[in-house]
């Protein structure tokens, strides 16, 4: 994501509005570079995963999104 004040809050608000629980969040920043946000979320299934990823991907400050693991 583009590193700016409030970007994590905006993503978490979008997840909360969809009633998705976040069980872990980690943010890494480096001056002058995009930030990396890793989230562990609890989803109902693959359909909800796809919809959620599309919603986050459509946010202006999100540069990329990927599923990195299960469990």
mmCIF file of C-alpha atoms in Angstrom:
data_model
loop_
_atom_site.group_PDB
_atom_site.id
_atom_site.type_symbol
_atom_site.label_atom_id
_atom_site.label_comp_id
_atom_site.label_asym_id
_atom_site.label_seq_id
_atom_site.Cartn_x
_atom_site.Cartn_y
_atom_site.Cartn_z
ATOM 1 C CA UNK A 1 0.000 0.000 0.000
ATOM 2 C CA UNK A 2 0.986 3.605 -0.296
ATOM 3 C CA UNK A 3 2.256 4.583 3.128
ATOM 4 C CA UNK A 4 -0.045 7.246 4.528
ATOM 5 C CA UNK A 5 -1.753 7.996 7.805
ATOM 6 C CA UNK A 6 -5.006 6.043 8.062
ATOM 7 C CA UNK A 7 -4.480 3.450 5.320
ATOM 8 C CA UNK A 8 -4.621 0.537 7.801
ATOM 9 C CA UNK A 9 -7.748 2.001 9.411
ATOM 10 C CA UNK A 10 -9.405 2.287 5.998
ATOM 11 C CA UNK A 11 -8.696 -1.370 5.205
ATOM 12 C CA UNK A 12 -9.845 -2.531 8.645
ATOM 13 C CA UNK A 13 -13.038 -0.477 8.326
ATOM 14 C CA UNK A 14 -13.813 -2.137 5.004
ATOM 15 C CA UNK A 15 -13.307 -5.570 6.595
ATOM 16 C CA UNK A 16 -15.360 -4.653 9.655
ATOM 17 C CA UNK A 17 -18.208 -3.378 7.476
ATOM 18 C CA UNK A 18 -18.248 -6.842 5.855
ATOM 19 C CA UNK A 19 -18.284 -8.439 9.322
ATOM 20 C CA UNK A 20 -14.860 -10.021 8.786
ATOM 21 C CA UNK A 21 -12.781 -10.609 11.899
ATOM 22 C CA UNK A 22 -9.063 -9.775 11.798
ATOM 23 C CA UNK A 23 -7.116 -12.005 14.178
ATOM 24 C CA UNK A 24 -3.636 -10.618 13.435
ATOM 25 C CA UNK A 25 -2.257 -7.497 11.747
ATOM 26 C CA UNK A 26 1.352 -6.560 11.002
ATOM 27 C CA UNK A 27 2.603 -3.456 9.248
ATOM 28 C CA UNK A 28 6.102 -2.866 7.900
ATOM 29 C CA UNK A 29 7.251 0.486 6.589
ATOM 30 C CA UNK A 30 10.458 1.828 5.070
ATOM 31 C CA UNK A 31 10.959 5.523 4.349
ATOM 32 C CA UNK A 32 10.160 6.370 0.746
ATOM 33 C CA UNK A 33 8.779 2.908 -0.055
ATOM 34 C CA UNK A 34 5.320 1.331 -0.014
ATOM 35 C CA UNK A 35 4.193 -0.202 3.285
ATOM 36 C CA UNK A 36 3.392 -3.883 3.656
ATOM 37 C CA UNK A 37 0.326 -4.929 5.640
ATOM 38 C CA UNK A 38 -0.141 -8.596 6.536
ATOM 39 C CA UNK A 39 -3.577 -9.534 7.868
ATOM 40 C CA UNK A 40 -4.920 -12.828 9.159
ATOM 41 C CA UNK A 41 -8.674 -12.853 8.640
ATOM 42 C CA UNK A 42 -11.494 -15.277 9.360
ATOM 43 C CA UNK A 43 -13.624 -15.905 6.274
ATOM 44 C CA UNK A 44 -16.648 -18.071 5.551
ATOM 45 C CA UNK A 45 -15.131 -19.547 2.392
ATOM 46 C CA UNK A 46 -13.534 -19.049 -1.015
ATOM 47 C CA UNK A 47 -16.374 -16.874 -2.292
ATOM 48 C CA UNK A 48 -15.972 -14.418 0.565
ATOM 49 C CA UNK A 49 -12.204 -14.438 0.018
ATOM 50 C CA UNK A 50 -12.579 -13.421 -3.622
ATOM 51 C CA UNK A 51 -15.096 -10.688 -2.862
ATOM 52 C CA UNK A 52 -12.996 -9.320 -0.017
ATOM 53 C CA UNK A 53 -9.808 -9.270 -2.070
ATOM 54 C CA UNK A 54 -11.612 -7.459 -4.898
ATOM 55 C CA UNK A 55 -12.956 -4.841 -2.468
ATOM 56 C CA UNK A 56 -9.535 -4.171 -0.971
ATOM 57 C CA UNK A 57 -7.838 -4.220 -4.385
ATOM 58 C CA UNK A 58 -10.197 -1.460 -5.541
ATOM 59 C CA UNK A 59 -9.003 0.929 -2.812
ATOM 60 C CA UNK A 60 -6.929 3.822 -4.189
ATOM 61 C CA UNK A 61 -3.852 3.288 -1.984
ATOM 62 C CA UNK A 62 -3.658 -0.497 -2.398
ATOM 63 C CA UNK A 63 -0.908 -1.407 -4.865
ATOM 64 C CA UNK A 64 -1.200 -5.197 -4.674
ATOM 65 C CA UNK A 65 -2.971 -7.895 -2.690
ATOM 66 C CA UNK A 66 -2.225 -11.607 -2.428
ATOM 67 C CA UNK A 67 -3.245 -14.630 -0.414
ATOM 68 C CA UNK A 68 -0.133 -15.965 1.260
ATOM 69 C CA UNK A 69 -1.221 -18.837 3.467
ATOM 70 C CA UNK A 70 -3.882 -20.931 5.115
ATOM 71 C CA UNK A 71 -4.370 -21.442 8.810
#
